[in-house]
CSV table of C-alpha atoms in Angstrom, one decimal:
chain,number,residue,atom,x,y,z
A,169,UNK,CA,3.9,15.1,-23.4
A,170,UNK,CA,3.3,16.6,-20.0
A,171,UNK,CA,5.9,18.8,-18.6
A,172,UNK,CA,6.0,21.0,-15.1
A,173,UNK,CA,8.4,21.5,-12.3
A,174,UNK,CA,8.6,18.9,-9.2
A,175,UNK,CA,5.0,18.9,-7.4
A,176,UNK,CA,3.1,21.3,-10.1
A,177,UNK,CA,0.6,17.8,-10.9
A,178,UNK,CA,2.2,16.2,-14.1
A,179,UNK,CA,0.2,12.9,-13.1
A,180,UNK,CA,-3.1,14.7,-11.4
A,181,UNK,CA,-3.1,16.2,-15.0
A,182,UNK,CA,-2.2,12.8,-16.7
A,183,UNK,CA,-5.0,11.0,-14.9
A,184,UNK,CA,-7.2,13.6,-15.2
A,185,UNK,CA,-6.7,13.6,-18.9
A,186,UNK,CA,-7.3,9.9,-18.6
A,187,UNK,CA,-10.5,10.1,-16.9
A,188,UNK,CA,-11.6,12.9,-19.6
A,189,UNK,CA,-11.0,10.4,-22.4
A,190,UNK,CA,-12.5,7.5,-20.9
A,191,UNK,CA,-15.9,9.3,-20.9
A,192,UNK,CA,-15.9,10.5,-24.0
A,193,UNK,CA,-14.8,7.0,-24.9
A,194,UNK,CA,-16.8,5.9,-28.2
A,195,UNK,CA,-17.5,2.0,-28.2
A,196,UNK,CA,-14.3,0.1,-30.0
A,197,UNK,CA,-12.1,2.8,-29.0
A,198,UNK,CA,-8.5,2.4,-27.1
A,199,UNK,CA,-8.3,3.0,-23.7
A,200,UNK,CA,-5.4,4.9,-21.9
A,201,UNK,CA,-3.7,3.2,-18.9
A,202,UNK,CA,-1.2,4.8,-16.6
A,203,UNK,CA,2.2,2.7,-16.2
A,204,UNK,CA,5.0,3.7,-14.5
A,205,UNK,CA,8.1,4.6,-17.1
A,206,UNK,CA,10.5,3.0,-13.8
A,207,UNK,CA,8.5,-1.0,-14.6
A,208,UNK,CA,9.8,-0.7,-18.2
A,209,UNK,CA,13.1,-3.2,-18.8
A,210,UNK,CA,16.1,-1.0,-20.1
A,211,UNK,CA,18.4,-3.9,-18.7
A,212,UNK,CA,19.1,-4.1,-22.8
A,213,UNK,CA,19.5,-1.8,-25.1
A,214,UNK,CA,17.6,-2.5,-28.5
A,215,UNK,CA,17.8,-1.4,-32.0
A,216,UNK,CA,15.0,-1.2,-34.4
A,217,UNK,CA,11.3,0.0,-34.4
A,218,UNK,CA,10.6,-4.0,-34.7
A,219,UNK,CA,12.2,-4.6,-31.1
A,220,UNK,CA,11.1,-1.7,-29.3
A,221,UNK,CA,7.3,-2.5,-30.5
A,222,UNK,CA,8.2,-6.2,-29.1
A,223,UNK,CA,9.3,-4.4,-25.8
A,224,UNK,CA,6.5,-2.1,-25.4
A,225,UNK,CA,3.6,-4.6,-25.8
A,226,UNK,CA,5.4,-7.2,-23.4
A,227,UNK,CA,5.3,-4.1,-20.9
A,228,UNK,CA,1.8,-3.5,-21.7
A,229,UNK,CA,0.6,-7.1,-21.6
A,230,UNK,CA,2.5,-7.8,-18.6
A,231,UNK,CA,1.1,-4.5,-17.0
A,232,UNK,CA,-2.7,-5.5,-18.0
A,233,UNK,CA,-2.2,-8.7,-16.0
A,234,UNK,CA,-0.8,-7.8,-13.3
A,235,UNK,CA,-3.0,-4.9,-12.8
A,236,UNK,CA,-6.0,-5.0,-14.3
A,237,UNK,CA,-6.5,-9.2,-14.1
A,238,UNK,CA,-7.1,-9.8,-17.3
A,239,UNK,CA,-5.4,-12.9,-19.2
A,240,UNK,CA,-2.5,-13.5,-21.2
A,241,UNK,CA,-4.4,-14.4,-24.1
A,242,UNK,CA,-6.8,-11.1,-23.6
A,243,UNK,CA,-3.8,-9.1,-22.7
A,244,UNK,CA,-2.2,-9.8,-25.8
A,245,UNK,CA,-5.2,-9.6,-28.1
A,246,UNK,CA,-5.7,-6.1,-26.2
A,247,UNK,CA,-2.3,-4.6,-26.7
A,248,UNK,CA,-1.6,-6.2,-30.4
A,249,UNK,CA,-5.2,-4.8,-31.7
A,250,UNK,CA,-3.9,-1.5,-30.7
A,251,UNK,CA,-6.9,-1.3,-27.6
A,252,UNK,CA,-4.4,-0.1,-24.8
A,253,UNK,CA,-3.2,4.0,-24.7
A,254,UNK,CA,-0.1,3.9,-22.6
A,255,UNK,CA,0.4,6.9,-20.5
A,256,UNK,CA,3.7,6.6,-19.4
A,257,UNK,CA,4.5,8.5,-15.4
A,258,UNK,CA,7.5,9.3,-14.5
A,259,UNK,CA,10.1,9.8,-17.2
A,260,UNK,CA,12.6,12.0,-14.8
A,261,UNK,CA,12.8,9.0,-12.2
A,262,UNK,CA,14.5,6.9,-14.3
A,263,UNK,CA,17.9,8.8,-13.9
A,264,UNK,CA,19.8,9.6,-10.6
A,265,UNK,CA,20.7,13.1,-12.7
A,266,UNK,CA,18.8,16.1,-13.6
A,267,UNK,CA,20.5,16.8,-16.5
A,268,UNK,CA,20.0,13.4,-18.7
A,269,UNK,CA,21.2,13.1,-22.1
A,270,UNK,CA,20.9,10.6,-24.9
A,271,UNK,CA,22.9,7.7,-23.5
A,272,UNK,CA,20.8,8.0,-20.1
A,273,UNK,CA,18.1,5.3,-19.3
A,274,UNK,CA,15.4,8.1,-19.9
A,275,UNK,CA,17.1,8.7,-23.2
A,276,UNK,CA,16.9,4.5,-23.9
A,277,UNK,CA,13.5,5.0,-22.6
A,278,UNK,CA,12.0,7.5,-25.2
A,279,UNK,CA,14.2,5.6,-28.5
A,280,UNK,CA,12.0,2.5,-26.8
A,281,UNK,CA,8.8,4.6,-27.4
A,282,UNK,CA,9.6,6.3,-30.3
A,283,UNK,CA,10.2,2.9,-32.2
A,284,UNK,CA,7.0,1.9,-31.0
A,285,UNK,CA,5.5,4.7,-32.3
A,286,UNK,CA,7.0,4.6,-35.9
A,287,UNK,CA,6.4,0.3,-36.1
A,288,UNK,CA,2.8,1.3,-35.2
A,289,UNK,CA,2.1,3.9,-37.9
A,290,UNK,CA,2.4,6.8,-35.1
A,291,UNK,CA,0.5,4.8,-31.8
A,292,UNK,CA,-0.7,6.9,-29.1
A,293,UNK,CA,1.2,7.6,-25.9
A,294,UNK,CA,1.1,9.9,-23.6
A,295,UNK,CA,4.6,11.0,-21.3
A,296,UNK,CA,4.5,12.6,-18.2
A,297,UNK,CA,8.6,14.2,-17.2
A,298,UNK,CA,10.0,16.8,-15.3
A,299,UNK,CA,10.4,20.6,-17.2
A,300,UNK,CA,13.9,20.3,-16.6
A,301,UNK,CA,15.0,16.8,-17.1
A,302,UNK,CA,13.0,16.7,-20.4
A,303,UNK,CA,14.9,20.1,-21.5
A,304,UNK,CA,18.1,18.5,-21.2
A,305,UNK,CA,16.8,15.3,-22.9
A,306,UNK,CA,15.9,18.0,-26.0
A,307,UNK,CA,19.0,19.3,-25.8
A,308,UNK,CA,21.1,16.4,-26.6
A,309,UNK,CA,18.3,16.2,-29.8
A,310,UNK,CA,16.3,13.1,-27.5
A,311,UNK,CA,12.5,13.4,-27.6
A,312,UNK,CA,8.9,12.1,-28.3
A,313,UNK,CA,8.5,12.4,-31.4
A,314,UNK,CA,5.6,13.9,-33.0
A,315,UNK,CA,4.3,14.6,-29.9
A,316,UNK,CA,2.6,17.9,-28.6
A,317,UNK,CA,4.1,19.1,-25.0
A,318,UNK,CA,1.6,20.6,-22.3
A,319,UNK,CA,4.0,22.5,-19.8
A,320,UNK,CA,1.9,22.8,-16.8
A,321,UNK,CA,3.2,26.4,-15.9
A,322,UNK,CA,3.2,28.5,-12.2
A,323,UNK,CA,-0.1,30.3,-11.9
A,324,UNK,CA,-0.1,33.7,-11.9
A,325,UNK,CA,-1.1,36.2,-9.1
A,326,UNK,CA,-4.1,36.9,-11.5
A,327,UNK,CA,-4.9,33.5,-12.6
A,328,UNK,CA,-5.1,32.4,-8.6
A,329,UNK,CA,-7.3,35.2,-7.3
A,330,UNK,CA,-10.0,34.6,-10.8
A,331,UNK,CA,-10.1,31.2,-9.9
A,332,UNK,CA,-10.7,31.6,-6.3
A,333,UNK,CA,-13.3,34.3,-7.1
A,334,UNK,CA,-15.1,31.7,-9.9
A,335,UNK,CA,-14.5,28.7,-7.2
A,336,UNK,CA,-16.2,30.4,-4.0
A,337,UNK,CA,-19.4,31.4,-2.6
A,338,UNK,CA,-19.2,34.5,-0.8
A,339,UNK,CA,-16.2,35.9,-2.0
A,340,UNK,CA,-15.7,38.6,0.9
A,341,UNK,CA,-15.0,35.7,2.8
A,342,UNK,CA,-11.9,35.7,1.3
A,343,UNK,CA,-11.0,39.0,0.9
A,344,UNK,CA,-8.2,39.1,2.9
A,345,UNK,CA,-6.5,36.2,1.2
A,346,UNK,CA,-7.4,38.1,-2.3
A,347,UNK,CA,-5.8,41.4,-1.0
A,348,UNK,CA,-2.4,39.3,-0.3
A,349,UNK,CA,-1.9,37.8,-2.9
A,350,UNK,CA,-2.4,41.4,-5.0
A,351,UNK,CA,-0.2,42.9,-2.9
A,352,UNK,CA,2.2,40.5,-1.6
A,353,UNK,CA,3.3,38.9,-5.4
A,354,UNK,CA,6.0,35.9,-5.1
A,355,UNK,CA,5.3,36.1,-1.0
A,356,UNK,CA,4.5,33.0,0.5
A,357,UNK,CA,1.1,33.0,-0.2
A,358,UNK,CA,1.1,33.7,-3.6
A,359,UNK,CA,3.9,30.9,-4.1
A,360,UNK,CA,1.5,28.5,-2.0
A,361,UNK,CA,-1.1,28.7,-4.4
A,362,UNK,CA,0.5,29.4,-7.6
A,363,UNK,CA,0.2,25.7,-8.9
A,364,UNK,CA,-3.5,23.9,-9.5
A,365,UNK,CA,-3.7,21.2,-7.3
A,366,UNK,CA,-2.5,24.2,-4.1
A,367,UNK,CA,-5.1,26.2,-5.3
A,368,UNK,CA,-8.3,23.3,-5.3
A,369,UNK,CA,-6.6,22.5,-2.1
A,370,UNK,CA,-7.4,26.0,-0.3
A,371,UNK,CA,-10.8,26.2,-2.0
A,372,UNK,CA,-11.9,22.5,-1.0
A,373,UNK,CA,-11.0,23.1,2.1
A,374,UNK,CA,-12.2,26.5,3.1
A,375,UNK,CA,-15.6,26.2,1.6
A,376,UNK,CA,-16.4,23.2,3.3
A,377,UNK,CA,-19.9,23.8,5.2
A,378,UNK,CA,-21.6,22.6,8.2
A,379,UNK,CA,-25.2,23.1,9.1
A,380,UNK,CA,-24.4,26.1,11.1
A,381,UNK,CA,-22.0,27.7,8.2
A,382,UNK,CA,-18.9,27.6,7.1
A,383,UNK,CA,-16.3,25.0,8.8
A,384,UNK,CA,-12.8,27.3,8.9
A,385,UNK,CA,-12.1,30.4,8.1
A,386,UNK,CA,-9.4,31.1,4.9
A,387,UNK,CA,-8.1,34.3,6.7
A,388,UNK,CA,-6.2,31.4,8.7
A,389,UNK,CA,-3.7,31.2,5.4
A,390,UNK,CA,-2.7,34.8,6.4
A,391,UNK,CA,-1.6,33.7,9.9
A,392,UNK,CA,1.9,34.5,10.5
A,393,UNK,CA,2.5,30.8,12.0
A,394,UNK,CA,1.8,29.9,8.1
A,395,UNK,CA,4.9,32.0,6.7
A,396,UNK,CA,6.3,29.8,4.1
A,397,UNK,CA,5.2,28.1,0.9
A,398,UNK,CA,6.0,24.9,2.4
A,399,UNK,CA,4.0,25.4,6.0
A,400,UNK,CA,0.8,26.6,4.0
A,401,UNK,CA,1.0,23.1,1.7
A,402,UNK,CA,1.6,21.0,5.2
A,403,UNK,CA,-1.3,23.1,6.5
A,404,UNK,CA,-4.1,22.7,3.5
A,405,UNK,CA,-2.8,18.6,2.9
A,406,UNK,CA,-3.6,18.4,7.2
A,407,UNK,CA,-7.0,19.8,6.3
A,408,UNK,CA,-7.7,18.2,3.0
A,409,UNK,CA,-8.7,14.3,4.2
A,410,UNK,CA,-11.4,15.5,6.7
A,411,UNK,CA,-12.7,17.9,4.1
A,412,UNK,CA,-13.2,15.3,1.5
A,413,UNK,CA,-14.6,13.0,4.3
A,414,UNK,CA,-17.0,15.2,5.2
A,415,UNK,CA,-18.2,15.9,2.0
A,416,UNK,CA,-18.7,12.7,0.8
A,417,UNK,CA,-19.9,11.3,4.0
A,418,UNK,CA,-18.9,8.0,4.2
A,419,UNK,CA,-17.5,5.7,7.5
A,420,UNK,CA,-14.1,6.3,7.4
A,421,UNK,CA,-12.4,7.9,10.3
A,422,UNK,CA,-10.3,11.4,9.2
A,423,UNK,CA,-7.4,10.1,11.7
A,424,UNK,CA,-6.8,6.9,10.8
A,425,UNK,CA,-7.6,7.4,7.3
A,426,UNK,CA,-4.6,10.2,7.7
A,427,UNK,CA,-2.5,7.3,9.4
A,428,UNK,CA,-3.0,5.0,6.7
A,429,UNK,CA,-2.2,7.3,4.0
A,430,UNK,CA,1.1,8.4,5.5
A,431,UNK,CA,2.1,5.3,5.8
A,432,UNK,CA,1.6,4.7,2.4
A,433,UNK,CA,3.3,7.9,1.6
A,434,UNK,CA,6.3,7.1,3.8
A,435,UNK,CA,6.8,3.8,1.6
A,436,UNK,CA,6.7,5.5,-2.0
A,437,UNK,CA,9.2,8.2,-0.6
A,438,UNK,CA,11.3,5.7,1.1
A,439,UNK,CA,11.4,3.9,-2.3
A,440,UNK,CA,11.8,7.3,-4.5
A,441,UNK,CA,15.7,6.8,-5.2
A,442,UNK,CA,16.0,5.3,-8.5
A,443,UNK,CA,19.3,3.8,-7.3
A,444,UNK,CA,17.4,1.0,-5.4
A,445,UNK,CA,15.5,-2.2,-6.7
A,446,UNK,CA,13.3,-4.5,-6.4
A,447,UNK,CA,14.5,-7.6,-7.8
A,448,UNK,CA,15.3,-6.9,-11.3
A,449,UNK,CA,12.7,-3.6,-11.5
A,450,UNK,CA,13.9,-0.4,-10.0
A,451,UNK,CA,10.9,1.6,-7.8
A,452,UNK,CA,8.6,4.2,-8.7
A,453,UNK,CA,7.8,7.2,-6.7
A,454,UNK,CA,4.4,7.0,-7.6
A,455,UNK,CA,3.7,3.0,-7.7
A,456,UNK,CA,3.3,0.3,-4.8
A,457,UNK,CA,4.0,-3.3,-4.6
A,458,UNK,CA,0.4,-4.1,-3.8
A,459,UNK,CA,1.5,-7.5,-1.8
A,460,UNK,CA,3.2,-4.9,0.7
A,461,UNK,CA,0.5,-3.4,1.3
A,462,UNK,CA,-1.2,-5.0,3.9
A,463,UNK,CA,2.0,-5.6,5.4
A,464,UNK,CA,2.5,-1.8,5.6
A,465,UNK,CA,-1.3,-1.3,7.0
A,466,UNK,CA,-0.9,-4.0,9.7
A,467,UNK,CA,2.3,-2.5,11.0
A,468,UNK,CA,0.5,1.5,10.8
A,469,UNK,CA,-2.6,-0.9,13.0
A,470,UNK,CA,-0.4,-2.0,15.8
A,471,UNK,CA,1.5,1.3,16.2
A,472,UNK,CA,-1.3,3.2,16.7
């Protein structure tokens, strides 16, 4: 179970952890997939471990051929053998409320995957939810069972300047940052950087190098135009696309790799309210229709 407040990287973390067991991945063994908790029916309530197995592995099967091609047939020899780790995003979109309970669809939705668990002589899953959605979940006694919890927690003051020290070159460079952060604890740039995806941010994109040196500067996160949390994010996510560009080297251009991106962006947030639907499914924040997008693309193409 993965826990953290909005934007502190429940699913870098679950895909990370997804990517860390798929190379250590011993021949024969399962292998995790990420599905979105919002694609799983609820329309009915069930009742019995023997029925919420039945559930889960139509999910799974139906998931693995949709997304990863595969055949019914190989699908379902997949999921019944055991082969497929779901790693379920997104439990906290499945209510309009913060505060769910046991009767809410996120409260159906773990009773689904705690039957599963039980038919299948404790199968492995992995659940990504909101701190405080999942707290009221607990409180009305609704929760994975068996599971352990990883609360991905706000970095300290201390935590962020060791990890920007470890993380850099020459660490006078950022001196000036360091010294703010000491001095300035719960100002905006401390809050900026006090989650782990803020804090790779601000290091990948102020030690990007050049021939002639370093690219920027990281005394800019100190400029007084940057004086909220909020404008320092908006700030290192502007730089972060022509950083990894640059590193990587490959054809793409930074601005209309930027355009294409916020389109896509536009479309998952547009699509973030669990009160709409598509068709019978209601949308993800973090999934797309895959036949829209080129649809979406075309449309970013002749605006620009």
């Amino acid at each position: 179970m993965i826990t953290g407040a909005p934007g502190a990287g429940k699913t870098v973390l679950a895909v990370e952890l997804i990517m860390a067991l798929l190379e250590d991945r011993a021949l024969g063994d399962p292998v995790p997939v990420r599905i979105s908790a919002s694609s799983l029916d609820l329309d009915e309530d069930i009742s019995g471990p023997g029925a919420a197995t039945e559930r889960v592995e139509m999910w799974l099967v139906a998931h693995v051929m949709k997304v990863h091609r595969f055949s019914q047939r190989a699908a379902r020899a997949l999921v019944s053998a055991g082969q497929v780790v779901p790693v379920v995003d997104g439990l906290d979109e499945l209510d309009a409320t913060d505060q769910p309970g046991y009767a809410s669809r996120a409260g159906q939705a773990l009773r689904i995957l705690n039957g599963y668990q039980r038919y299948r002589s404790k199968a492995e899953l992995m659940v990504t939810c909101r701190t405080e959605h999942y707290q009221a979940l607990t409180n009305d006694l609704t929760w994975v069972e068996g599971s352990a919890r990883v609360e991905i927690r706000q970095v300290s003051d201390a935590q962020a300047s060791k990890f920007i020290m470890d993380a850099t070159i020459d660490r006078e460079r950022w001196k000036t940052v360091l010294d703010t952060i000491s001095s300035a604890s719960g100002g905006p740039l401390a809050l900026a950087l006090s989650t782990p995806w803020r804090l790779t941010l601000a290091v990948t994109v102020y030690e990007q190098r050049g021939n002639a040196g370093f690219l920027r500067d990281p005394d800019q996160l100190t400029a007084d135009e940057l004086g909220t949390p909020d404008a320092i994010r908006d700030h290192l996510l502007s730089l972060f696309i022509p950083a990894v560009l640059y590193n990587s080297g490959g054809p793409y251009d930074p601005g209309r790799t930027h355009r294409w991106l916020a389109t896509l962006a536009g479309h998952l947030n547009q699509n973030a309210s669990t009160g709409r639907r598509f068709g019978s499914r209601r949308l993800s924040s973090t999934d797309i229709i895959c036949m829209s997008c080129g649809q979406l693309l075309v449309t970013e193409d002749r605006e620009s």
